[in-house]
Short mmCIF file of C-alpha atoms and ligand atoms in Angstrom, two decimals:
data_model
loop_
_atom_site.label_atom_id
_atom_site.label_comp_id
_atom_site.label_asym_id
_atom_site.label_seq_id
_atom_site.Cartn_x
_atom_site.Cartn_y
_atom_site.Cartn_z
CA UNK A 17 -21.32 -0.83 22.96
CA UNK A 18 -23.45 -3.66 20.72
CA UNK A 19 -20.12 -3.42 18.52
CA UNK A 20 -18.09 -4.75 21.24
CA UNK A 21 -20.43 -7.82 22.02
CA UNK A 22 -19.77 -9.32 18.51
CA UNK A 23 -15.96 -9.29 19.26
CA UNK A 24 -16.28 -12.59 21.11
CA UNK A 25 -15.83 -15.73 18.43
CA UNK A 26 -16.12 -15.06 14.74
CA UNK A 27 -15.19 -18.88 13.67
CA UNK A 28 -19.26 -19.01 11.29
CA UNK A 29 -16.03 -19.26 8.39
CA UNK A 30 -14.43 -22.30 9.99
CA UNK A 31 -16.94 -25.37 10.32
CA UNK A 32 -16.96 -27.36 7.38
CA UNK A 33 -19.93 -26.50 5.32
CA UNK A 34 -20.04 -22.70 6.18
CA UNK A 35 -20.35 -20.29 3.05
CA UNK A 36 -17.29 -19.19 2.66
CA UNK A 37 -16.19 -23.04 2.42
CA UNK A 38 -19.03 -23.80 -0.23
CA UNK A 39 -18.15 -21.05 -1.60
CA UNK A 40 -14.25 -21.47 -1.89
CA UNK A 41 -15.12 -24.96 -3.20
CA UNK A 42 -17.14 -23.58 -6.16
CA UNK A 43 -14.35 -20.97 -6.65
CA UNK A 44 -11.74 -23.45 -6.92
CA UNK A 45 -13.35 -24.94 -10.65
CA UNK A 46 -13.39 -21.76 -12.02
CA UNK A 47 -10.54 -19.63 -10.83
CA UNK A 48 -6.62 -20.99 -10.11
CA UNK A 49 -6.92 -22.07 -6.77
CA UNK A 50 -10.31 -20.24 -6.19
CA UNK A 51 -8.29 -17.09 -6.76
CA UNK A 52 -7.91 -13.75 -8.20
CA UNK A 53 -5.97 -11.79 -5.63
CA UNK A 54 -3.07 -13.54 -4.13
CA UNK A 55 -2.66 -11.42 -1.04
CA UNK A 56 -6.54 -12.31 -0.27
CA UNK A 57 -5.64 -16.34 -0.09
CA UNK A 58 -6.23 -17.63 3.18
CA UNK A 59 -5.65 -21.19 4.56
CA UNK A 60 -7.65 -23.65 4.72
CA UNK A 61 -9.76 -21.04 2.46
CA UNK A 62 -10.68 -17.36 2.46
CA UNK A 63 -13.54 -15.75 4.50
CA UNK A 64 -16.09 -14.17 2.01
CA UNK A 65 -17.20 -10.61 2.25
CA UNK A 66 -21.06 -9.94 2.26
CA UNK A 67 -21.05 -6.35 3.54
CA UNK A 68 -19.57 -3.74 4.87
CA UNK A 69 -20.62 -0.03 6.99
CA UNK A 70 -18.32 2.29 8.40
CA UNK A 71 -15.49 -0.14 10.20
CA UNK A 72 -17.25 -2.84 10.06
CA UNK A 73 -17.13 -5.90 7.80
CA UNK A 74 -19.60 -8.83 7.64
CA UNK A 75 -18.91 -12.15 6.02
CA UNK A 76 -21.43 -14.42 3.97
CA UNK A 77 -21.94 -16.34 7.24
CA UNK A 78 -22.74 -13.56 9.17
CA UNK A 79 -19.64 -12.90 11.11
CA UNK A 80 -19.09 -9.05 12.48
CA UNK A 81 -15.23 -8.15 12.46
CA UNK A 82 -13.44 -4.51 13.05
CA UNK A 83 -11.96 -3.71 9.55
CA UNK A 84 -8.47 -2.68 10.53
CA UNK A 85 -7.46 -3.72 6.97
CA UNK A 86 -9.77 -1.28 4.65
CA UNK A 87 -9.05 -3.47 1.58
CA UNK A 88 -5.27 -3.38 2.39
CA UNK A 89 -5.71 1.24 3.32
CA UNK A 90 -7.63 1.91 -0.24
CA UNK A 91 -10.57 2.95 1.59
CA UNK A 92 -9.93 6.02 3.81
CA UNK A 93 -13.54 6.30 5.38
CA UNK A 94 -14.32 2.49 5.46
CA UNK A 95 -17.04 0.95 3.80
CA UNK A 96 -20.34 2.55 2.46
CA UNK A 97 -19.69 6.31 3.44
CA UNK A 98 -22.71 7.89 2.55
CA UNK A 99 -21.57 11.15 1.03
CA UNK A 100 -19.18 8.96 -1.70
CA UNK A 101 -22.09 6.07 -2.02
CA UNK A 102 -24.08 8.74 -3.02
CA UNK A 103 -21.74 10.62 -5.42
CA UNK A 104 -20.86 7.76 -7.23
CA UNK A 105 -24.53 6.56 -7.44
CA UNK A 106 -25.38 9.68 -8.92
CA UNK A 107 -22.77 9.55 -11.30
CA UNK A 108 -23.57 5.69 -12.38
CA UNK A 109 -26.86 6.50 -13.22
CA UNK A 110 -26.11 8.67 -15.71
CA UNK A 111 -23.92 6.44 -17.54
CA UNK A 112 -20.72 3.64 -16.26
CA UNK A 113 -17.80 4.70 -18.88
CA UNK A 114 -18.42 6.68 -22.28
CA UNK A 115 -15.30 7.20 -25.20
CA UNK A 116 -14.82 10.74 -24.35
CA UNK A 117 -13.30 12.81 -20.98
CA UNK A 118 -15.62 13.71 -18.72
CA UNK A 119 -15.74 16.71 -16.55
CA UNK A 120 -15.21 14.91 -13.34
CA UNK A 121 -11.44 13.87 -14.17
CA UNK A 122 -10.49 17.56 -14.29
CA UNK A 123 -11.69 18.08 -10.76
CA UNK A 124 -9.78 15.22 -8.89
CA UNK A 125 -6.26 15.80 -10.89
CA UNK A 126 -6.96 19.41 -9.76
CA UNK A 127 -7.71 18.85 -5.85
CA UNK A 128 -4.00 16.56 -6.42
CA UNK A 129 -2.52 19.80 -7.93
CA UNK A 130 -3.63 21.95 -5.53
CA UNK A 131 -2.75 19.85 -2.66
CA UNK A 132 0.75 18.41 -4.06
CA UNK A 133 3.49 21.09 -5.19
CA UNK A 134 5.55 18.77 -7.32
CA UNK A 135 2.36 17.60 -9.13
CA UNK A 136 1.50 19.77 -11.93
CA UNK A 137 -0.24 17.50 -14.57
CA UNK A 138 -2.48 14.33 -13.53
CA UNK A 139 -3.01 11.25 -15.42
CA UNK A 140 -5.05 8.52 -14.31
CA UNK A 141 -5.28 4.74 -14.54
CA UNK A 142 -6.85 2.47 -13.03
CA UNK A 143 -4.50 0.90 -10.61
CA UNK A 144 -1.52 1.79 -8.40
CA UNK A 145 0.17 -0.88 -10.67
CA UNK A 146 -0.25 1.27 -13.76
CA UNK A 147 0.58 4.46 -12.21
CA UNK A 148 4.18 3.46 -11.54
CA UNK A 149 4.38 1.35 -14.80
CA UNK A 150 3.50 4.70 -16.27
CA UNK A 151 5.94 6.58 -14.20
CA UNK A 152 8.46 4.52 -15.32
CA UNK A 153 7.58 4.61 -18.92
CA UNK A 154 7.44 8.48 -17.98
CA UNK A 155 10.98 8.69 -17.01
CA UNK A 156 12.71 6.42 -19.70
CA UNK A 157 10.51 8.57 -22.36
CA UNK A 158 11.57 11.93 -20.71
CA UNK A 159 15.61 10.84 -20.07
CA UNK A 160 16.11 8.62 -23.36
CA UNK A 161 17.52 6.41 -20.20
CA UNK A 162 16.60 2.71 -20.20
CA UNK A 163 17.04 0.83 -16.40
CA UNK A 164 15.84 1.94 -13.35
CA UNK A 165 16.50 1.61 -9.15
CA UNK A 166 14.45 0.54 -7.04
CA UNK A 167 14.78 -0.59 -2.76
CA UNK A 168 15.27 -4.06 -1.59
CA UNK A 169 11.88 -6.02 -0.66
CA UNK A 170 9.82 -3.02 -1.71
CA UNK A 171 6.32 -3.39 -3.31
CA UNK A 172 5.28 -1.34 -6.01
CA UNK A 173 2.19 -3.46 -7.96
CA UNK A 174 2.03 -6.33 -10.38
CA UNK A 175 4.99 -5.31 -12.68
CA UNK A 176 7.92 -6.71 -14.02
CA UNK A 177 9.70 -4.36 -13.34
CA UNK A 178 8.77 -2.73 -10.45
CA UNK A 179 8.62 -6.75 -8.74
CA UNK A 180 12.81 -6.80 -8.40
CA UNK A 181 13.73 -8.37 -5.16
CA UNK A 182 10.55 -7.95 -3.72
CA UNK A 183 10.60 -11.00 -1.31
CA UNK A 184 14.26 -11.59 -1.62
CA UNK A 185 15.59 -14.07 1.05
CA UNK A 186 19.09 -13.92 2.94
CA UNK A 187 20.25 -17.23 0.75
CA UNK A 188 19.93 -14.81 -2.53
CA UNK A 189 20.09 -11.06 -1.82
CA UNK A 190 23.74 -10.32 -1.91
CA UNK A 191 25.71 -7.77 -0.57
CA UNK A 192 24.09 -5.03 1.51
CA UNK A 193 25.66 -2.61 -0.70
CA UNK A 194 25.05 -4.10 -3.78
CA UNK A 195 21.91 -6.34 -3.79
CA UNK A 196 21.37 -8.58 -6.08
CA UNK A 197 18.17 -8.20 -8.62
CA UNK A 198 16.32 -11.24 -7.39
CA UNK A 199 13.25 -12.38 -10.00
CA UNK A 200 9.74 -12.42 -8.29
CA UNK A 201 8.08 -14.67 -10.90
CA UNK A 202 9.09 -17.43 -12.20
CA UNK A 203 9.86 -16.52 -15.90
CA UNK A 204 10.99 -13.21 -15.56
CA UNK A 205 13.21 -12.05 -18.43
CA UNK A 206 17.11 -11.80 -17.74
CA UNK A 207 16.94 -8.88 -19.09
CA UNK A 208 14.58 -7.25 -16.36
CA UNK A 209 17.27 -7.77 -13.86
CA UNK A 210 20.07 -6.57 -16.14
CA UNK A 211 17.92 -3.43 -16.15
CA UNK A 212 16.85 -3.12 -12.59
CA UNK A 213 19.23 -1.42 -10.05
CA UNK A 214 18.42 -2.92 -6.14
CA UNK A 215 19.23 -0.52 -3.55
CA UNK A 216 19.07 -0.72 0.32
CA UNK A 217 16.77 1.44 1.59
CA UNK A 218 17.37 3.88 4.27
CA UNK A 219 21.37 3.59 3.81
CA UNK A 220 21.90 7.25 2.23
CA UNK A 221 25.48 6.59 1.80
CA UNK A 222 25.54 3.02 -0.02
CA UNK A 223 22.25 3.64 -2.19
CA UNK A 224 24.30 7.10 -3.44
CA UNK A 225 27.12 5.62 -4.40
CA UNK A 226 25.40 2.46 -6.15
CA UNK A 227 23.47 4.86 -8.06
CA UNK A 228 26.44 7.25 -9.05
CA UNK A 229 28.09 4.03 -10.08
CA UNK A 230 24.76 3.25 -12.54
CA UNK A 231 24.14 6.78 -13.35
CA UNK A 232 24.45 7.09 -17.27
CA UNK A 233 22.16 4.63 -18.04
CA UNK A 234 19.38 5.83 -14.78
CA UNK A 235 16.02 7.03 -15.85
CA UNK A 236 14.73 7.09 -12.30
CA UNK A 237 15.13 5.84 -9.05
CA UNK A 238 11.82 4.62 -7.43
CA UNK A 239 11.44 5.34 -3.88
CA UNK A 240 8.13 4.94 -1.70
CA UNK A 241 8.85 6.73 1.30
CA UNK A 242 7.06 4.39 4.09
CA UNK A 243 7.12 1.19 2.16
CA UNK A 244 5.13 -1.60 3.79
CA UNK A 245 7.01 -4.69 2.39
CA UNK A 246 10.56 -3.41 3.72
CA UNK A 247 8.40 -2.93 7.43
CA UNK A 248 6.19 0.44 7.28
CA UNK A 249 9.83 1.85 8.75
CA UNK A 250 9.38 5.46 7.61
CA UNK A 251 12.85 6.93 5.05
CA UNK A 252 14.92 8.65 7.08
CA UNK A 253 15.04 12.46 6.55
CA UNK A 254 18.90 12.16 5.63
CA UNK A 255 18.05 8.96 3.24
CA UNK A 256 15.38 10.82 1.03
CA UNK A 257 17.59 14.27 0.92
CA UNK A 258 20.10 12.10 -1.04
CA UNK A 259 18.47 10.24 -2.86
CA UNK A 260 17.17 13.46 -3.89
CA UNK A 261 20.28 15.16 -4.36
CA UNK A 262 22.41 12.06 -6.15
CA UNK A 263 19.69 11.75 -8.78
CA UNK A 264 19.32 15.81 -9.45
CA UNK A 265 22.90 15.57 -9.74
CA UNK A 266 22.85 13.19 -12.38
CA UNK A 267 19.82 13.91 -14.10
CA UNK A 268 17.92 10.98 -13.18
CA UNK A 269 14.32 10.92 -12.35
CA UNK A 270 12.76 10.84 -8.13
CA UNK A 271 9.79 9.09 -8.20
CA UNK A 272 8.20 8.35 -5.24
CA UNK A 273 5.25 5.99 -4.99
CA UNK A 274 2.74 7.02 -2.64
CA UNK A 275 -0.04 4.51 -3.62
CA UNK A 276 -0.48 4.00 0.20
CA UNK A 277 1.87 6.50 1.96
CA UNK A 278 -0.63 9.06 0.41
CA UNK A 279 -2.24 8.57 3.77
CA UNK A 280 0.09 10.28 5.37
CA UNK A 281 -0.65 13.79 5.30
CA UNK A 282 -2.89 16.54 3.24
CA UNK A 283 -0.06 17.05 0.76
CA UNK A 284 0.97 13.52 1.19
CA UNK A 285 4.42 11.61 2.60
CA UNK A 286 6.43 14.39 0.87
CA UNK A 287 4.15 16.92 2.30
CA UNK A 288 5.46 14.95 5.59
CA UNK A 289 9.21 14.67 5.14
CA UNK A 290 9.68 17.80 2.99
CA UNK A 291 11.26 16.09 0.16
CA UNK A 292 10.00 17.07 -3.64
CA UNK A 293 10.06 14.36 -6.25
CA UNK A 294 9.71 14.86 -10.37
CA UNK A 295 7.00 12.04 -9.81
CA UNK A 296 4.44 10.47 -8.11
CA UNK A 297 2.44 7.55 -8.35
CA UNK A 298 -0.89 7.53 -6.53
CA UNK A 299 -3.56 5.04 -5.61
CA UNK A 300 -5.88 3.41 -2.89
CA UNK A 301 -7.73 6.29 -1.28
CA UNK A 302 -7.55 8.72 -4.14
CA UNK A 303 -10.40 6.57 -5.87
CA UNK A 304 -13.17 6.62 -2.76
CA UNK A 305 -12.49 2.27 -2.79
CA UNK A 306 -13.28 2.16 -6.53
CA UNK A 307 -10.28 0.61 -8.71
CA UNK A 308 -7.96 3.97 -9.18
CA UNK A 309 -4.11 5.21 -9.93
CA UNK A 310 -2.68 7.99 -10.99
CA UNK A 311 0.59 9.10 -12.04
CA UNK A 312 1.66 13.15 -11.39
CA UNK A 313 4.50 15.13 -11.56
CA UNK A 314 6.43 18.13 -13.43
CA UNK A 315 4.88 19.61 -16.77
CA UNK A 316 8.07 19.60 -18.29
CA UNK A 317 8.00 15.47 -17.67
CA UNK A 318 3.99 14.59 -17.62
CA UNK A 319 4.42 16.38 -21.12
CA UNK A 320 5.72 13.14 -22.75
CA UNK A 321 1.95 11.98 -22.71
CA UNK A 322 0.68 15.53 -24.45
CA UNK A 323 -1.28 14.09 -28.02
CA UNK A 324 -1.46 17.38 -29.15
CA UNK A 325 0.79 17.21 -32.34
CA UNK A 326 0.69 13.60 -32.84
CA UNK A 327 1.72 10.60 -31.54
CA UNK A 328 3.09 11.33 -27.86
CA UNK A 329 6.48 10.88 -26.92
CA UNK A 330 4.83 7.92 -24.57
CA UNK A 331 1.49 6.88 -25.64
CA UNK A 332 -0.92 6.11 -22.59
CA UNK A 333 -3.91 4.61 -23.23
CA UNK A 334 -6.68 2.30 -21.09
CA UNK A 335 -10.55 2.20 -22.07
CA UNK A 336 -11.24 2.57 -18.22
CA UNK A 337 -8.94 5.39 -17.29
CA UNK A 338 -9.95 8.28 -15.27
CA UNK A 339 -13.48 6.46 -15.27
CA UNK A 340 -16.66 8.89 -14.08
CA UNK A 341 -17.09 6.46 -11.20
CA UNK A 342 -14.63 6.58 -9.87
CA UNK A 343 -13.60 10.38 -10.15
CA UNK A 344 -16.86 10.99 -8.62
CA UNK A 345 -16.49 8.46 -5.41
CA UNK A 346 -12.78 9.77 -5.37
CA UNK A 347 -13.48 13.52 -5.44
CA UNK A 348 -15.86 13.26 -2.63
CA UNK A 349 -13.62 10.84 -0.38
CA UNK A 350 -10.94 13.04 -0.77
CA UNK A 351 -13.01 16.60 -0.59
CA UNK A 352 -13.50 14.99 3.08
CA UNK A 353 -9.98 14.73 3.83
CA UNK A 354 -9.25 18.22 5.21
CA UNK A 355 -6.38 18.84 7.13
CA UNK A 356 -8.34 18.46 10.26
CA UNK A 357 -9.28 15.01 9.17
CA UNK A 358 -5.80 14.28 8.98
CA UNK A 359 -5.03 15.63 12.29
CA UNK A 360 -7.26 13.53 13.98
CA UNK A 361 -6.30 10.21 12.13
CA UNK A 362 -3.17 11.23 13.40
CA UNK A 363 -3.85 11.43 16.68
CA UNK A 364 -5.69 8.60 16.85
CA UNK A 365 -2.57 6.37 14.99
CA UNK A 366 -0.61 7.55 17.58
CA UNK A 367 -2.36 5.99 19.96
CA UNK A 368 -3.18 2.87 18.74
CA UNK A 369 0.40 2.32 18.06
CA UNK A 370 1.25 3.48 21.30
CA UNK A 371 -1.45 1.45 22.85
CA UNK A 372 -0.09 -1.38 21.17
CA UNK A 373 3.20 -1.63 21.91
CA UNK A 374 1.86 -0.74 26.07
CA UNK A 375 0.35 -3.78 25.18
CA UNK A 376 3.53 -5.83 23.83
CA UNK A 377 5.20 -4.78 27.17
CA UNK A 378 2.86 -5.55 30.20
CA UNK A 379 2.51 -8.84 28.45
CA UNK A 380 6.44 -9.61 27.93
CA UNK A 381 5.87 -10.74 24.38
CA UNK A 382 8.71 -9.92 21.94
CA UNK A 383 7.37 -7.33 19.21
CA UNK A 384 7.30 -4.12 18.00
CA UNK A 385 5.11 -1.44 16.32
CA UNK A 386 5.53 0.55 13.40
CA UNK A 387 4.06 2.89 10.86
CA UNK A 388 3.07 6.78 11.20
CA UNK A 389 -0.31 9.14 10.68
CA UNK A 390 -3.19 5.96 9.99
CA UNK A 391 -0.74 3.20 9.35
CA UNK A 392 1.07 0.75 11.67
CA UNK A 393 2.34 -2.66 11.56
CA UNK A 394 2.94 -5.12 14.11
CA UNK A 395 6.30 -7.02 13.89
CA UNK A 396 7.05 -10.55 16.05
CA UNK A 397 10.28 -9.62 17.19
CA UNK A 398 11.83 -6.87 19.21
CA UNK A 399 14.83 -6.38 17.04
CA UNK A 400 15.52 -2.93 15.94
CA UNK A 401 13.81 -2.37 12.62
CA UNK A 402 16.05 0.09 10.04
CA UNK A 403 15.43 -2.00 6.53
CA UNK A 404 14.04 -4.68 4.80
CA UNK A 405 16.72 -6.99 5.91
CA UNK A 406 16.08 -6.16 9.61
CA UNK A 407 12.26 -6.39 9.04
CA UNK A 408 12.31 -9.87 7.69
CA UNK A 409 10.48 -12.14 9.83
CA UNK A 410 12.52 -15.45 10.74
CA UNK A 411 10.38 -18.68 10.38
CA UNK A 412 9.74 -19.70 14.07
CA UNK A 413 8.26 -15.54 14.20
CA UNK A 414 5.96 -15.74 11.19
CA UNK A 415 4.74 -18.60 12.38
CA UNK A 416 4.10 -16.74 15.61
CA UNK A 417 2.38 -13.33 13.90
CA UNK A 418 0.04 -16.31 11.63
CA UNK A 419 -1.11 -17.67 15.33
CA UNK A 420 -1.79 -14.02 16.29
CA UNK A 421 -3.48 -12.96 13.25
CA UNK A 422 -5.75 -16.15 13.14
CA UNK A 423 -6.58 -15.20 16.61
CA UNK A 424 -7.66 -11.64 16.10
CA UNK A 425 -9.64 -13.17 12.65
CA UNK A 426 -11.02 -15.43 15.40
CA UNK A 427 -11.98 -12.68 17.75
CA UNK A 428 -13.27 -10.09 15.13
CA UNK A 429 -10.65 -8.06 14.17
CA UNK A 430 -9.25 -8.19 10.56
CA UNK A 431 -5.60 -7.05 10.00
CA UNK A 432 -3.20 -8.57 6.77
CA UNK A 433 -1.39 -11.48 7.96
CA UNK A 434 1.78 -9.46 8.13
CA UNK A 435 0.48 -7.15 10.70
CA UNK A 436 -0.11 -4.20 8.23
CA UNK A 437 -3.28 -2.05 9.43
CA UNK A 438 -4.48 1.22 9.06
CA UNK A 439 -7.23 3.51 10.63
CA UNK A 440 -10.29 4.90 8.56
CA UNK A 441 -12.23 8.02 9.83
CA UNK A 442 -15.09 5.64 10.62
CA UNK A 443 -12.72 4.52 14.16
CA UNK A 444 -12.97 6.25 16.90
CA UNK A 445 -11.68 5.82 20.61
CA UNK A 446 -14.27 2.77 21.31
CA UNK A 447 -13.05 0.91 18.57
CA UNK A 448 -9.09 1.51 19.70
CA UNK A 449 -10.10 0.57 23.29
CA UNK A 450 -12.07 -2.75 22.08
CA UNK A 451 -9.27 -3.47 19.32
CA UNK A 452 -6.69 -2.97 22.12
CA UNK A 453 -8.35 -5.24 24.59
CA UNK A 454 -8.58 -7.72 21.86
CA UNK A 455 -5.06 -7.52 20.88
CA UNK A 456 -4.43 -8.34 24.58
CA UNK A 457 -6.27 -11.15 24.86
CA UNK A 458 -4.79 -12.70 21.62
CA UNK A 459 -1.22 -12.23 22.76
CA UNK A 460 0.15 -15.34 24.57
CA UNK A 461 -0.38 -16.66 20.57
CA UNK A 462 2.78 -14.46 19.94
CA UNK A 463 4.62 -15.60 22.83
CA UNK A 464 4.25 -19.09 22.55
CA UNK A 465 6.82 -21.12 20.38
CA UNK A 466 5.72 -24.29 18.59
C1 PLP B 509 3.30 1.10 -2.59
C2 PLP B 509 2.42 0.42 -3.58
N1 PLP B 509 2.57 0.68 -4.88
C3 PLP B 509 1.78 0.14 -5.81
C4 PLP B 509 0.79 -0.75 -5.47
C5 PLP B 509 -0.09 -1.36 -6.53
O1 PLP B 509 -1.37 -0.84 -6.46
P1 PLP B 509 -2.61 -1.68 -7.04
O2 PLP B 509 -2.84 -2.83 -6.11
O3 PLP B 509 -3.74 -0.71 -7.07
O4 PLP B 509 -2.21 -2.14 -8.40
C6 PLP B 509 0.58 -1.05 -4.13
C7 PLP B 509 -0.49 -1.98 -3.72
O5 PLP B 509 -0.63 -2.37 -2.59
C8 PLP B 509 1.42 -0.47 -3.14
O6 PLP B 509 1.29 -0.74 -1.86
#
């Protein structure tokens, strides 16, 4: 019960000369805008992590808040778990990063072999980024192919790329069933879009025929099957049979990106919905909260990175790839994963989401929950949520969900900004209740219009 009595004002972060804010002052002469992350910018200025244990997370002025947020779902037991503290301690001391494999790498692309059926070869690197850069690189090598598909407002990492119409706005995007490759950063190349195919996710019917239409010159169409950008709305069981189909058909790479969905099940979202992809990108929890990715998939594909003869059809190097570390902290994060664990994250996503939305509806507030297993997201409006175009908040309702998720930073409870939280095995049914009452408490600062 001590861990409810801190959730009463966690504002340390807010008075003027607090840490964080001599902190972010210091930060701001050394690093653009006192940044290196741009989803971790807050305004006025970030809160500053000291510490962290289980679900807990204190800042550098001593504030206790209820990680809901586990470094945006990279850390499946929270912070500090002793059994992966102590595997990768033991594996730092005998040496950070050498110039040669080490035996640890074998063990972790195993446990993904054994637990994924379309994963037959592992390679690591070390980001979700570079797993689907590498995917990508996988499936042009492999099908001689040069563009690619990907879904409207979908994130996959800090990639040309693999950035197409993430963000796109209603002034720019087009028509539904033919969207239009919208640059992320300013300076993209023309010649990214010209070789990125958007696609609306979760509309079987229009993505087929967009991608029959793009076919010969296809090396893969990228799919993540829960993606949180386009609204944590889980792929519809029709949508991903197609999309698995149409590319078969036409000899064009599935890959699905499961950086985060990986979550979702012992053998992973496609464990879940049933559907078998030629590759998969992996990330987040697959590297015990130590900077991971890896990319898996058929031999017959993952063989365009074999050295043995010479120079590899696709070359794939990276002096910190499949680093000791972080095979070590990964292997024994994910050894704890059973399928019981997953069971009972399950169980407890259910009801949190379930709680939540009780929640939305004794108060009258307009919003919705979504998400599946550990994952859920809280949305300002009550529409009904099937895509990214649904999912996009209006102005008036972001500003409402930045009111609510100031509140709950306010009231120690840390969630993303656009609602997106997840559950590590280090909750349990006290910290639902207290999140829950929380919530509660916070939500007349969804209701209220400016
Ligand atoms: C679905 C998805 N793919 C790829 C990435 C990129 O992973 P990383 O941040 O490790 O580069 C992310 C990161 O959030 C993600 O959510």
């Amino acid at each position: 019960m001590s861990a409810l009595r801190t959730l009463l004002t966690t504002r340390g972060y807010a008075q003027p000369d607090s840490m964080s804010a001599r902190l972010w002052r210091r930060a701001q002469d050394v690093l653009p805008g006192g940044n290196s992350r741009t989803t971790v910018f807050m305004a006025p200025h970030p809160i500053y992590a000291a510490e962290g244990e289980g679900c807990w997370l204190t800042d550098v002025d001593g504030d206790r808040r209820l990680d809901l947020l586990n470094n945006y779902t990279a850390l499946i037991h929270g912070h500090a778990h002793p059994t992966v503290t102590e595997a990768a301690t033991r594996r730092l001391a005998r040496g950070a990063s050498f110039p040669l494999p080490t035996p640890e790498e074998i063990e972790l692309a195993a446990l993904l072999c054994e637990r994924v059926e379309s994963v037959e070869r592992v390679r690591f690197t070390n980001s979700g980024s570079e797993a689907v850069m590498m995917a990508i690189k996988a499936a042009r090598g492999f099908t001689g192919r040069h563009r690619i598909a990907k879904f409207e407002g979908a994130y996959h990492g800090s990639y040309d790329y693999a950035e197409v119409s993430l963000g796109a706005s209603p002034a720019e995007w087009g028509r539904l069933a033919e969207p239009t490759s919208i640059p992320y950063s300013k300076g993209t190349p023309p010649s990214v879009l010209q070789d990125v195919v958007v696609l609306p996710f979760n509309y079987p019917d229009l993505a087929a025929a967009r991608i029959e239409r793009e076919a010969p010159t296809l090396a893969a169409v990228l799919v993540d099957p829960m993606p949180n950008r386009v609204g944590l709305i889980p792929a519809r069981d029709d949508f991903l049979r197609k999309m698995r189909e149409v590319t078969a058909a036409h000899g064009i790479l599935l890959i699905f990106d499961e950086v985060i969905s990986f979550r979702l099940g012992y053998r992973g979202a496609q464990g879940a919905f049933g559907v078998r992809p030629d590759l998969t990108s992996f990330g987040k929890i697959i590297g015990g909260g130590f900077p991971v990715g890896a990319v898996g998939g058929r031999a017959e594909v993952m063989a365009v990175f074999d050295p043995r003869g010479g120079k590899p059809l696709v070359p794939h190097g990276g002096t910190f790839n499949a680093n000791p570390v972080t095979m070590a902290a990964g292997l024994a994060a994910m050894r704890l994963m059973d399928k019981g664990a997953f069971a009972r994250m399950d169980e407890m996503g259910e009801k949190l989401r379930g709680g939540l939305q009780a929640c939305l509806e004794r108060a009258g507030v307009p919003g919705s929950v979504t998400g599946m297993g550990s994952l859920f997201r809280l949305h300002p409006s009550a529409r009904t949520l099937v895509d990214y175009r649904s999912a996009v908040p209006e102005e008036a309702e972001k500003e409402r969900l930045d009111r609510l998720h100031r509140e709950l930073i306010d009231h120690g409870v840390l969630l993303a900004p656009t609602g997106l939280g997840c559950l590590s095995t280090a909750v349990g049914d006290a910290e639902i209740e207290c999140f829950l009452e929380v919530f509660s408490n916070c939500l007349p600062s969804l209701a209220r219009e400016t």
